[in-house]
Amino acid sequence: MLSRPSALPVSPSPPLPPLPRVSTTAGGADWDVFCRIIDNFGDIGVCWRLARQLASEHHLRVRLWVDELATFRLLCPQVDPTRAVQELQGIEVRLWEKRLPAVTPAAVVVETFACRIPEPFVERMAKRSPRPVWINLDYLSAEAWVPTCHTLPSPQPQLPLEKFFFFPGFTADTGGLLRERDLLERRRQFVDNAGMHDAFWRRTGFTRPPVGHLLVSLFAYDNAVIGDLLAIWADAGVPLCCLAPLSQTLPAIRRFAGRALEAGDTFRRGTLEVRVLPFLRQEHYDQLLWLCDVNFIRGEDSFVRAQWAARPLVWHIYPQQEGVHIGKLDAFLAIYCADLPAASALALRQFWHAWNVGRIETSVWQALAANLPTLREHAIRWQDGLAQQDDLSRRLVNFAGSKL
Ligand code: TRH
């Protein structure tokens, strides 16, 4: 069971005062988006990104319900965890409490990751005229069954409502991937602008890494082989700067360093330099991915962002019972490696498996490192291919529009 943000070494916030009650805008919302933060950041990472796109690119009045504001604030420091209703970047953010206020459901209601909207709200949806379009935004997967289930309706036995299942994916016959309209242009501008790089390093409390260092970002779940990999990098004889934002990797990094490291600290051994970064706001995390030569990412949202960064990536997939996640890992490797030269595909497969099953040999890292030039070109081609497709928010708006 993965540990929640409270495990992260973040300064304890003062006890929360009672929540003020304020009424909503009379006009209500066009879209309701429900987000339950199970564990980690992916749920809110995806929902906050979607809500902003629906508002800024599709000019919709969005009401985002979140059951845990403290975690939300880590990704978006403007969030005020003491407020039950607040306006953020044109979005009405509401604390999802046990009893929801009696608001009128929006024309489109998005339940994310099967977070189960409270019954009373669903009953109000059934009484609303016209009835809302009810969509469950599901988890991302590259598995072959996804296109066959995408947009399938599921009639609700007790209520005159249908819920549609909307699956993100990598192909035209799925829901696609979240990609802000200006994302690739923002990346292009950042990558070519040394001043913006310096601003990034200053913001993280570091100077620019020495030229010639391989820059590797490290965001993963707690993983028994983190120490082994750091040791391999320390003895590799190739200068490598590992940039680790605060996450579940920190305990293993501390064990390797043999001392307590905090955000802002640097640790060196052999040819390895480890920098512990603060947990970055979402748009700054993108910049880290754009700056690095290899990105270790996890879960769902950072996995997608690393693909838009067009750099070689290593995916630590969300562990599931009975190794189900390895099937999902292989499903993605099958499409990602399809046009890769055999040697590079083998190196990538072997390293991703080693990283996810927890056994890393020096030779497996050396093979991946030797294939980085090819993997770099491939990452650019892969991103180009994905960018030819409409993004998820566009497909979701079109789908909902077809049901309204
Ligand atoms: O945090 P995650 O492990 O979330 C997981 C996954 O989404 C998984 O699929 C889901 O089942 C589980 O939650 C419930 O990984 P993910 O999806 O990459 O989300 C991390 C978010 O945190 C992403 O939006 C990027 C953001 N982030 C920052 O904003 N700043 C940072 O410094 C870092 C490291 C991440």
Tab-separated table of C-alpha atoms and ligand atoms in Angstrom:
chain	number	residue	atom	x	y	z
A	1	MET	CA	0.000	0.000	0.000
A	2	LEU	CA	1.624	3.284	-1.119
A	3	SER	CA	2.016	5.971	1.554
A	4	ARG	CA	-0.047	9.206	1.271
A	5	PRO	CA	1.530	12.652	1.086
A	6	SER	CA	1.553	12.892	4.889
A	7	ALA	CA	4.595	10.540	4.619
A	8	LEU	CA	6.480	13.198	2.671
A	9	PRO	CA	8.878	15.341	4.847
A	10	VAL	CA	6.754	18.501	4.405
A	11	SER	CA	6.492	20.971	7.356
A	12	PRO	CA	3.330	20.063	9.385
A	13	SER	CA	0.504	22.515	8.507
A	14	PRO	CA	-1.481	24.037	11.452
A	15	PRO	CA	-4.836	22.289	12.384
A	16	LEU	CA	-7.573	23.316	9.900
A	17	PRO	CA	-10.125	25.898	11.326
A	18	PRO	CA	-13.900	25.170	10.747
A	19	LEU	CA	-14.974	25.614	7.091
A	20	PRO	CA	-16.944	28.823	6.174
A	21	ARG	CA	-20.244	28.334	4.264
A	22	VAL	CA	-20.624	30.453	1.051
A	23	SER	CA	-23.269	30.119	-1.685
A	24	THR	CA	-22.271	29.349	-5.294
A	25	THR	CA	-22.742	31.554	-8.356
A	26	ALA	CA	-26.402	31.459	-9.434
A	27	GLY	CA	-25.484	30.437	-12.966
A	28	GLY	CA	-24.175	27.024	-11.817
A	29	ALA	CA	-21.748	24.993	-13.919
A	30	ASP	CA	-21.609	23.478	-17.397
A	31	TRP	CA	-19.445	20.581	-16.226
A	32	ASP	CA	-19.022	18.909	-12.843
A	33	VAL	CA	-15.753	16.971	-12.378
A	34	PHE	CA	-15.452	14.695	-9.314
A	35	CYS	CA	-11.986	13.792	-7.973
A	36	ARG	CA	-11.344	11.473	-5.033
A	37	ILE	CA	-7.677	11.408	-3.976
A	38	ILE	CA	-7.104	7.699	-3.268
A	39	ASP	CA	-3.374	7.826	-2.802
A	40	ASN	CA	-0.576	9.776	-4.382
A	41	PHE	CA	-1.097	12.624	-6.843
A	42	GLY	CA	-2.357	11.109	-10.080
A	43	ASP	CA	-6.052	11.552	-9.460
A	44	ILE	CA	-5.789	15.260	-8.754
A	45	GLY	CA	-2.953	15.652	-11.256
A	46	VAL	CA	-5.219	14.452	-14.057
A	47	CYS	CA	-8.387	16.182	-12.813
A	48	TRP	CA	-6.764	19.600	-12.290
A	49	ARG	CA	-5.180	19.459	-15.735
A	50	LEU	CA	-8.513	18.456	-17.344
A	51	ALA	CA	-10.510	21.105	-15.466
A	52	ARG	CA	-8.137	23.866	-16.571
A	53	GLN	CA	-8.318	22.776	-20.200
A	54	LEU	CA	-12.126	22.574	-20.164
A	55	ALA	CA	-12.243	26.117	-18.785
A	56	SER	CA	-9.425	27.819	-20.715
A	57	GLU	CA	-9.581	26.006	-24.073
A	58	HIS	CA	-13.253	25.005	-24.269
A	59	HIS	CA	-14.621	28.026	-22.358
A	60	LEU	CA	-16.760	25.884	-20.077
A	61	ARG	CA	-17.821	26.788	-16.550
A	62	VAL	CA	-16.241	23.952	-14.578
A	63	ARG	CA	-16.978	22.912	-11.001
A	64	LEU	CA	-14.210	20.652	-9.639
A	65	TRP	CA	-15.065	18.589	-6.541
A	66	VAL	CA	-12.003	17.405	-4.584
A	67	ASP	CA	-12.178	15.408	-1.357
A	68	GLU	CA	-8.725	16.371	-0.126
A	69	LEU	CA	-7.411	19.934	-0.609
A	70	ALA	CA	-4.063	19.542	1.196
A	71	THR	CA	-2.702	17.192	-1.464
A	72	PHE	CA	-4.169	19.428	-4.190
A	73	ARG	CA	-2.204	22.352	-2.734
A	74	LEU	CA	1.105	20.489	-3.280
A	75	LEU	CA	0.470	20.580	-7.047
A	76	CYS	CA	-1.191	24.007	-6.976
A	77	PRO	CA	0.014	26.294	-4.141
A	78	GLN	CA	-2.905	28.733	-4.705
A	79	VAL	CA	-5.320	26.193	-3.188
A	80	ASP	CA	-6.623	27.323	0.217
A	81	PRO	CA	-7.389	24.104	2.157
A	82	THR	CA	-9.539	26.076	4.613
A	83	ARG	CA	-12.112	27.083	2.023
A	84	ALA	CA	-15.048	24.832	0.969
A	85	VAL	CA	-15.581	26.905	-2.189
A	86	GLN	CA	-12.929	28.897	-4.042
A	87	GLU	CA	-12.296	30.162	-7.563
A	88	LEU	CA	-8.962	29.087	-9.061
A	89	GLN	CA	-7.894	29.929	-12.609
A	90	GLY	CA	-11.557	30.352	-13.612
A	91	ILE	CA	-12.581	27.054	-12.034
A	92	GLU	CA	-14.980	26.722	-9.083
A	93	VAL	CA	-13.137	24.376	-6.726
A	94	ARG	CA	-15.332	22.764	-4.103
A	95	LEU	CA	-14.384	20.566	-1.176
A	96	TRP	CA	-16.108	17.217	-1.684
A	97	GLU	CA	-17.479	16.590	1.779
A	98	LYS	CA	-19.638	13.707	3.003
A	99	ARG	CA	-22.835	15.700	2.433
A	100	LEU	CA	-22.699	17.669	-0.819
A	101	PRO	CA	-24.515	21.019	-0.848
A	102	ALA	CA	-27.819	20.872	-2.795
A	103	VAL	CA	-26.462	22.363	-6.019
A	104	THR	CA	-28.051	21.643	-9.400
A	105	PRO	CA	-25.935	19.102	-11.282
A	106	ALA	CA	-24.219	20.432	-14.413
A	107	ALA	CA	-25.152	19.397	-17.968
A	108	VAL	CA	-22.128	17.087	-18.034
A	109	VAL	CA	-20.913	15.168	-14.974
A	110	VAL	CA	-17.473	13.529	-15.050
A	111	GLU	CA	-16.749	10.870	-12.446
A	112	THR	CA	-13.019	10.173	-12.574
A	113	PHE	CA	-11.378	6.825	-11.903
A	114	ALA	CA	-14.699	5.319	-10.729
A	115	CYS	CA	-14.673	7.632	-7.685
A	116	ARG	CA	-18.414	6.974	-7.027
A	117	ILE	CA	-20.475	10.171	-6.937
A	118	PRO	CA	-22.679	10.354	-3.783
A	119	GLU	CA	-26.190	8.911	-4.240
A	120	PRO	CA	-28.074	12.149	-3.402
A	121	PHE	CA	-26.220	13.944	-6.222
A	122	VAL	CA	-26.962	11.088	-8.644
A	123	GLU	CA	-30.649	11.289	-7.653
A	124	ARG	CA	-30.566	15.006	-8.444
A	125	MET	CA	-28.972	14.169	-11.811
A	126	ALA	CA	-31.934	11.861	-12.546
A	127	LYS	CA	-34.392	14.644	-11.683
A	128	ARG	CA	-32.535	17.257	-13.761
A	129	SER	CA	-34.132	18.138	-17.099
A	130	PRO	CA	-32.501	17.521	-19.483
A	131	ARG	CA	-30.625	14.728	-17.696
A	132	PRO	CA	-26.850	15.250	-17.530
A	133	VAL	CA	-24.407	13.332	-19.678
A	134	TRP	CA	-22.680	11.103	-17.108
A	135	ILE	CA	-19.114	10.036	-17.988
A	136	ASN	CA	-16.623	7.890	-16.053
A	137	LEU	CA	-13.101	8.968	-17.052
A	138	ASP	CA	-11.117	5.779	-16.530
A	139	TYR	CA	-7.443	4.886	-16.119
A	140	LEU	CA	-4.965	5.056	-18.976
A	141	SER	CA	-3.909	1.757	-20.503
A	142	ALA	CA	-2.373	0.583	-23.782
A	143	GLU	CA	-4.046	-2.805	-23.509
A	144	ALA	CA	-5.802	-4.107	-26.610
A	145	TRP	CA	-9.252	-4.263	-24.973
A	146	VAL	CA	-9.425	-0.509	-24.376
A	147	PRO	CA	-10.792	0.592	-27.803
A	148	THR	CA	-13.543	-2.039	-27.553
A	149	CYS	CA	-14.773	-0.610	-24.232
A	150	HIS	CA	-14.254	3.067	-24.990
A	151	THR	CA	-17.567	5.088	-24.738
A	152	LEU	CA	-19.592	1.976	-23.881
A	153	PRO	CA	-22.777	2.938	-21.972
A	154	SER	CA	-23.796	1.280	-18.717
A	155	PRO	CA	-27.467	1.726	-17.911
A	156	GLN	CA	-28.114	2.420	-14.211
A	157	PRO	CA	-30.638	-0.158	-12.929
A	158	GLN	CA	-32.371	2.102	-10.371
A	159	LEU	CA	-32.294	5.381	-12.294
A	160	PRO	CA	-33.187	6.699	-15.774
A	161	LEU	CA	-29.529	7.494	-16.353
A	162	GLU	CA	-26.740	6.021	-18.455
A	163	LYS	CA	-23.048	6.237	-17.518
A	164	PHE	CA	-20.528	6.178	-20.346
A	165	PHE	CA	-16.994	4.787	-19.868
A	166	PHE	CA	-14.354	6.995	-21.449
A	167	PHE	CA	-10.889	5.470	-21.761
A	168	PRO	CA	-7.743	7.526	-22.339
A	169	GLY	CA	-5.360	5.889	-24.779
A	170	PHE	CA	-2.626	6.157	-27.379
A	171	THR	CA	-4.666	5.466	-30.504
A	172	ALA	CA	-7.367	7.241	-32.529
A	173	ASP	CA	-10.057	4.785	-31.356
A	174	THR	CA	-9.584	5.730	-27.689
A	175	GLY	CA	-10.066	8.894	-25.611
A	176	GLY	CA	-6.536	10.091	-26.317
A	177	LEU	CA	-4.179	11.869	-23.909
A	178	LEU	CA	-4.358	15.174	-22.066
A	179	ARG	CA	-2.259	17.796	-23.926
A	180	GLU	CA	-2.771	21.504	-23.465
A	181	ARG	CA	-3.104	23.386	-26.729
A	182	ASP	CA	0.100	25.401	-26.099
A	183	LEU	CA	2.095	22.639	-24.399
A	184	LEU	CA	4.451	21.751	-27.232
A	185	GLU	CA	5.045	25.404	-28.071
A	186	ARG	CA	5.799	26.161	-24.382
A	187	ARG	CA	8.223	23.253	-24.318
A	188	ARG	CA	9.919	24.399	-27.528
A	189	GLN	CA	10.363	27.927	-26.121
A	190	PHE	CA	11.712	26.604	-22.811
A	191	VAL	CA	14.165	24.152	-24.310
A	192	ASP	CA	15.725	26.867	-26.479
A	193	ASN	CA	15.919	29.486	-23.710
A	194	ALA	CA	18.935	29.309	-21.336
A	195	GLY	CA	17.480	32.143	-19.256
A	196	MET	CA	14.404	30.063	-18.482
A	197	HIS	CA	16.667	27.165	-17.530
A	198	ASP	CA	18.502	29.375	-15.049
A	199	ALA	CA	15.180	30.575	-13.640
A	200	PHE	CA	14.174	26.933	-13.155
A	201	TRP	CA	17.397	26.101	-11.269
A	202	ARG	CA	17.177	29.244	-9.139
A	203	ARG	CA	13.575	28.375	-8.222
A	204	THR	CA	14.641	24.887	-7.082
A	205	GLY	CA	17.498	26.336	-4.999
A	206	PHE	CA	20.275	24.948	-7.203
A	207	THR	CA	22.710	26.217	-9.829
A	208	ARG	CA	22.731	24.721	-13.331
A	209	PRO	CA	24.398	21.234	-13.259
A	210	PRO	CA	27.938	21.056	-14.681
A	211	VAL	CA	28.042	20.682	-18.476
A	212	GLY	CA	28.591	17.077	-19.610
A	213	HIS	CA	26.565	15.525	-16.801
A	214	LEU	CA	23.787	13.180	-17.867
A	215	LEU	CA	20.663	14.692	-16.275
A	216	VAL	CA	18.213	12.095	-14.921
A	217	SER	CA	14.951	12.960	-13.129
A	218	LEU	CA	13.762	10.404	-10.582
A	219	PHE	CA	10.050	10.151	-9.624
A	220	ALA	CA	9.004	6.655	-8.575
A	221	TYR	CA	7.216	4.628	-5.940
A	222	ASP	CA	9.308	3.209	-3.127
A	223	ASN	CA	11.450	0.637	-4.927
A	224	ALA	CA	13.912	-1.818	-3.412
A	225	VAL	CA	16.395	-1.271	-6.250
A	226	ILE	CA	16.767	2.512	-5.986
A	227	GLY	CA	19.916	2.025	-3.885
A	228	ASP	CA	21.335	-0.489	-6.397
A	229	LEU	CA	20.788	1.934	-9.272
A	230	LEU	CA	22.416	4.836	-7.386
A	231	ALA	CA	25.414	2.572	-6.682
A	232	ILE	CA	25.629	1.626	-10.382
A	233	TRP	CA	25.568	5.337	-11.300
A	234	ALA	CA	28.217	6.157	-8.687
A	235	ASP	CA	30.590	3.551	-10.165
A	236	ALA	CA	29.628	4.096	-13.825
A	237	GLY	CA	32.516	6.465	-14.538
A	238	VAL	CA	30.121	8.786	-16.411
A	239	PRO	CA	29.129	12.043	-14.627
A	240	LEU	CA	25.437	11.779	-13.811
A	241	CYS	CA	23.200	14.259	-11.960
A	242	CYS	CA	20.098	12.623	-10.466
A	243	LEU	CA	17.290	15.126	-9.765
A	244	ALA	CA	14.795	13.703	-7.277
A	245	PRO	CA	11.750	15.767	-6.333
A	246	LEU	CA	10.411	14.888	-2.889
A	247	SER	CA	8.538	11.603	-3.293
A	248	GLN	CA	8.602	8.016	-2.053
A	249	THR	CA	12.139	7.668	-3.392
A	250	LEU	CA	13.565	9.778	-0.561
A	251	PRO	CA	13.887	7.049	2.119
A	252	ALA	CA	15.928	4.867	-0.277
A	253	ILE	CA	18.083	7.855	-1.317
A	254	ARG	CA	18.732	8.639	2.360
A	255	ARG	CA	19.640	4.997	3.041
A	256	PHE	CA	22.101	5.105	0.142
A	257	ALA	CA	23.592	8.384	1.356
A	258	GLY	CA	23.643	7.181	4.923
A	259	ARG	CA	22.261	10.506	6.114
A	260	ALA	CA	19.039	12.543	6.280
A	261	LEU	CA	18.650	14.555	3.083
A	262	GLU	CA	16.066	17.294	2.646
A	263	ALA	CA	14.855	19.348	-0.297
A	264	GLY	CA	17.783	21.542	-1.386
A	265	ASP	CA	20.437	19.019	-0.359
A	266	THR	CA	23.104	17.535	-2.652
A	267	PHE	CA	24.939	14.253	-2.165
A	268	ARG	CA	27.953	13.108	-4.207
A	269	ARG	CA	29.612	9.716	-4.559
A	270	GLY	CA	31.909	8.711	-7.394
A	271	THR	CA	30.515	10.061	-10.661
A	272	LEU	CA	27.050	10.501	-9.162
A	273	GLU	CA	25.529	13.716	-7.819
A	274	VAL	CA	22.072	13.457	-6.284
A	275	ARG	CA	20.032	16.630	-5.816
A	276	VAL	CA	16.863	16.469	-3.701
A	277	LEU	CA	14.369	18.914	-5.199
A	278	PRO	CA	11.294	20.321	-3.530
A	279	PHE	CA	7.955	18.937	-4.782
A	280	LEU	CA	7.389	21.206	-7.787
A	281	ARG	CA	4.164	22.821	-8.943
A	282	GLN	CA	2.829	20.971	-11.992
A	283	GLU	CA	4.063	23.407	-14.637
A	284	HIS	CA	7.558	23.449	-13.104
A	285	TYR	CA	7.614	19.655	-13.019
A	286	ASP	CA	7.085	19.767	-16.815
A	287	GLN	CA	10.194	21.964	-17.076
A	288	LEU	CA	12.252	19.392	-15.148
A	289	LEU	CA	11.146	16.725	-17.630
A	290	TRP	CA	12.071	19.014	-20.553
A	291	LEU	CA	15.571	19.648	-19.092
A	292	CYS	CA	16.557	16.040	-18.434
A	293	ASP	CA	18.158	13.436	-20.709
A	294	VAL	CA	16.236	10.553	-19.123
A	295	ASN	CA	13.060	10.770	-17.006
A	296	PHE	CA	12.062	8.150	-14.453
A	297	ILE	CA	8.322	8.636	-13.960
A	298	ARG	CA	5.408	6.663	-12.512
A	299	GLY	CA	1.667	6.203	-12.391
A	300	GLU	CA	-0.284	7.953	-15.107
A	301	ASP	CA	-0.010	11.728	-15.385
A	302	SER	CA	3.789	12.032	-15.086
A	303	PHE	CA	4.019	9.087	-17.521
A	304	VAL	CA	2.068	11.072	-20.111
A	305	ARG	CA	3.995	14.308	-19.404
A	306	ALA	CA	7.266	12.464	-19.944
A	307	GLN	CA	6.055	11.420	-23.398
A	308	TRP	CA	5.207	15.040	-24.271
A	309	ALA	CA	8.724	15.927	-23.067
A	310	ALA	CA	10.026	13.828	-26.012
A	311	ARG	CA	12.891	12.395	-23.944
A	312	PRO	CA	13.799	8.762	-23.103
A	313	LEU	CA	11.709	7.583	-20.146
A	314	VAL	CA	11.555	4.782	-17.587
A	315	TRP	CA	8.059	3.991	-16.282
A	316	HIS	CA	7.445	2.744	-12.742
A	317	ILE	CA	3.894	1.536	-13.205
A	318	TYR	CA	1.416	1.609	-10.322
A	319	PRO	CA	1.819	-1.823	-8.676
A	320	GLN	CA	-1.320	-3.977	-8.660
A	321	GLN	CA	-2.254	-7.374	-7.238
A	322	GLU	CA	-0.915	-10.560	-8.889
A	323	GLY	CA	1.429	-8.575	-11.130
A	324	VAL	CA	-1.459	-7.356	-13.302
A	325	HIS	CA	0.560	-4.181	-13.832
A	326	ILE	CA	3.287	-6.051	-15.728
A	327	GLY	CA	0.707	-6.937	-18.403
A	328	LYS	CA	-0.107	-3.218	-18.701
A	329	LEU	CA	3.616	-2.409	-18.856
A	330	ASP	CA	4.138	-4.910	-21.679
A	331	ALA	CA	1.079	-3.630	-23.549
A	332	PHE	CA	2.653	-0.178	-23.673
A	333	LEU	CA	6.135	-1.536	-24.495
A	334	ALA	CA	4.599	-3.424	-27.417
A	335	ILE	CA	3.353	-0.212	-29.074
A	336	TYR	CA	6.251	1.997	-27.931
A	337	CYS	CA	8.974	-0.374	-29.171
A	338	ALA	CA	7.223	-1.302	-32.422
A	339	ASP	CA	9.455	0.967	-34.566
A	340	LEU	CA	12.560	0.750	-32.383
A	341	PRO	CA	15.681	-1.074	-33.610
A	342	ALA	CA	15.809	-4.499	-31.918
A	343	ALA	CA	18.851	-3.750	-29.729
A	344	SER	CA	17.294	-0.532	-28.348
A	345	ALA	CA	13.918	-2.226	-27.839
A	346	LEU	CA	15.598	-5.053	-25.926
A	347	ALA	CA	17.598	-2.624	-23.777
A	348	LEU	CA	14.450	-0.647	-22.928
A	349	ARG	CA	12.328	-3.721	-22.208
A	350	GLN	CA	14.998	-5.288	-19.982
A	351	PHE	CA	15.525	-2.098	-18.004
A	352	TRP	CA	11.804	-1.354	-17.519
A	353	HIS	CA	11.207	-4.908	-16.321
A	354	ALA	CA	14.222	-4.793	-14.012
A	355	TRP	CA	12.980	-1.470	-12.573
A	356	ASN	CA	9.418	-2.768	-12.018
A	357	VAL	CA	10.233	-6.245	-10.724
A	358	GLY	CA	13.035	-4.939	-8.502
A	359	ARG	CA	16.313	-6.499	-9.767
A	360	ILE	CA	18.899	-4.279	-11.518
A	361	GLU	CA	22.263	-5.424	-12.908
A	362	THR	CA	24.973	-2.995	-14.039
A	363	SER	CA	24.793	-4.520	-17.547
A	364	VAL	CA	21.096	-3.620	-17.852
A	365	TRP	CA	21.808	0.052	-17.122
A	366	GLN	CA	24.855	0.034	-19.424
A	367	ALA	CA	22.708	-1.349	-22.271
A	368	LEU	CA	20.090	1.374	-21.737
A	369	ALA	CA	22.771	4.098	-21.521
A	370	ALA	CA	24.414	2.845	-24.715
A	371	ASN	CA	21.100	3.102	-26.560
A	372	LEU	CA	20.151	6.597	-25.329
A	373	PRO	CA	20.930	8.346	-28.642
A	374	THR	CA	18.522	6.005	-30.469
A	375	LEU	CA	15.954	6.223	-27.679
A	376	ARG	CA	16.173	10.007	-27.790
A	377	GLU	CA	15.342	10.128	-31.503
A	378	HIS	CA	12.551	7.637	-30.947
A	379	ALA	CA	11.062	9.681	-28.083
A	380	ILE	CA	10.820	12.669	-30.445
A	381	ARG	CA	9.178	10.571	-33.194
A	382	TRP	CA	6.792	8.971	-30.675
A	383	GLN	CA	5.728	12.376	-29.363
A	384	ASP	CA	5.287	13.681	-32.918
A	385	GLY	CA	3.006	10.754	-33.692
A	386	LEU	CA	0.856	11.282	-30.613
A	387	ALA	CA	0.643	15.012	-31.321
A	388	GLN	CA	-1.126	14.291	-34.641
A	389	GLN	CA	-4.132	13.128	-32.633
A	390	ASP	CA	-6.763	15.320	-30.973
A	391	ASP	CA	-6.122	15.583	-27.255
A	392	LEU	CA	-8.362	13.986	-24.626
A	393	SER	CA	-10.223	17.172	-23.607
A	394	ARG	CA	-11.230	17.778	-27.236
A	395	ARG	CA	-12.456	14.190	-27.616
A	396	LEU	CA	-14.278	14.335	-24.280
A	397	VAL	CA	-16.044	17.605	-25.187
A	398	ASN	CA	-16.984	16.213	-28.599
A	399	PHE	CA	-18.302	13.004	-27.062
A	400	ALA	CA	-20.333	14.816	-24.411
A	401	GLY	CA	-21.635	17.187	-27.088
A	402	SER	CA	-22.862	14.214	-29.111
A	403	LYS	CA	-24.912	13.029	-26.111
A	404	LEU	CA	-26.327	16.393	-25.046
B	1	TRH	O1	1.189	10.174	-7.982
B	1	TRH	P1	0.999	9.041	-8.868
B	1	TRH	O2	1.602	7.779	-8.485
B	1	TRH	O3	-0.556	8.801	-9.080
B	1	TRH	C1	-1.102	7.531	-9.116
B	1	TRH	C2	-1.288	7.169	-10.495
B	1	TRH	O4	-2.036	8.117	-11.153
B	1	TRH	C3	-2.026	5.875	-10.631
B	1	TRH	O5	-2.330	5.605	-11.963
B	1	TRH	C4	-3.286	5.964	-9.903
B	1	TRH	O6	-3.893	4.703	-9.915
B	1	TRH	C5	-2.934	6.316	-8.512
B	1	TRH	O7	-2.300	7.597	-8.487
B	1	TRH	C6	-4.158	6.384	-7.754
B	1	TRH	O8	1.583	9.368	-10.312
B	1	TRH	P2	1.085	10.351	-11.462
B	1	TRH	O9	-0.131	9.851	-12.104
B	1	TRH	O10	2.266	10.545	-12.313
B	1	TRH	O11	0.743	11.712	-10.732
B	1	TRH	C7	1.754	12.523	-10.196
B	1	TRH	C8	1.347	13.980	-10.351
B	1	TRH	O12	2.216	14.804	-9.559
B	1	TRH	C9	1.469	14.484	-11.792
B	1	TRH	O13	0.378	15.360	-12.071
B	1	TRH	C10	2.758	15.303	-11.780
B	1	TRH	C11	2.708	15.851	-10.376
B	1	TRH	N1	3.998	16.275	-9.835
B	1	TRH	C12	4.165	17.609	-9.555
B	1	TRH	O14	3.254	18.431	-9.793
B	1	TRH	N2	5.339	18.023	-8.989
B	1	TRH	C13	6.385	17.177	-8.734
B	1	TRH	O15	7.419	17.586	-8.235
B	1	TRH	C14	6.195	15.787	-9.046
B	1	TRH	C15	7.309	14.828	-8.778
B	1	TRH	C16	4.989	15.352	-9.586
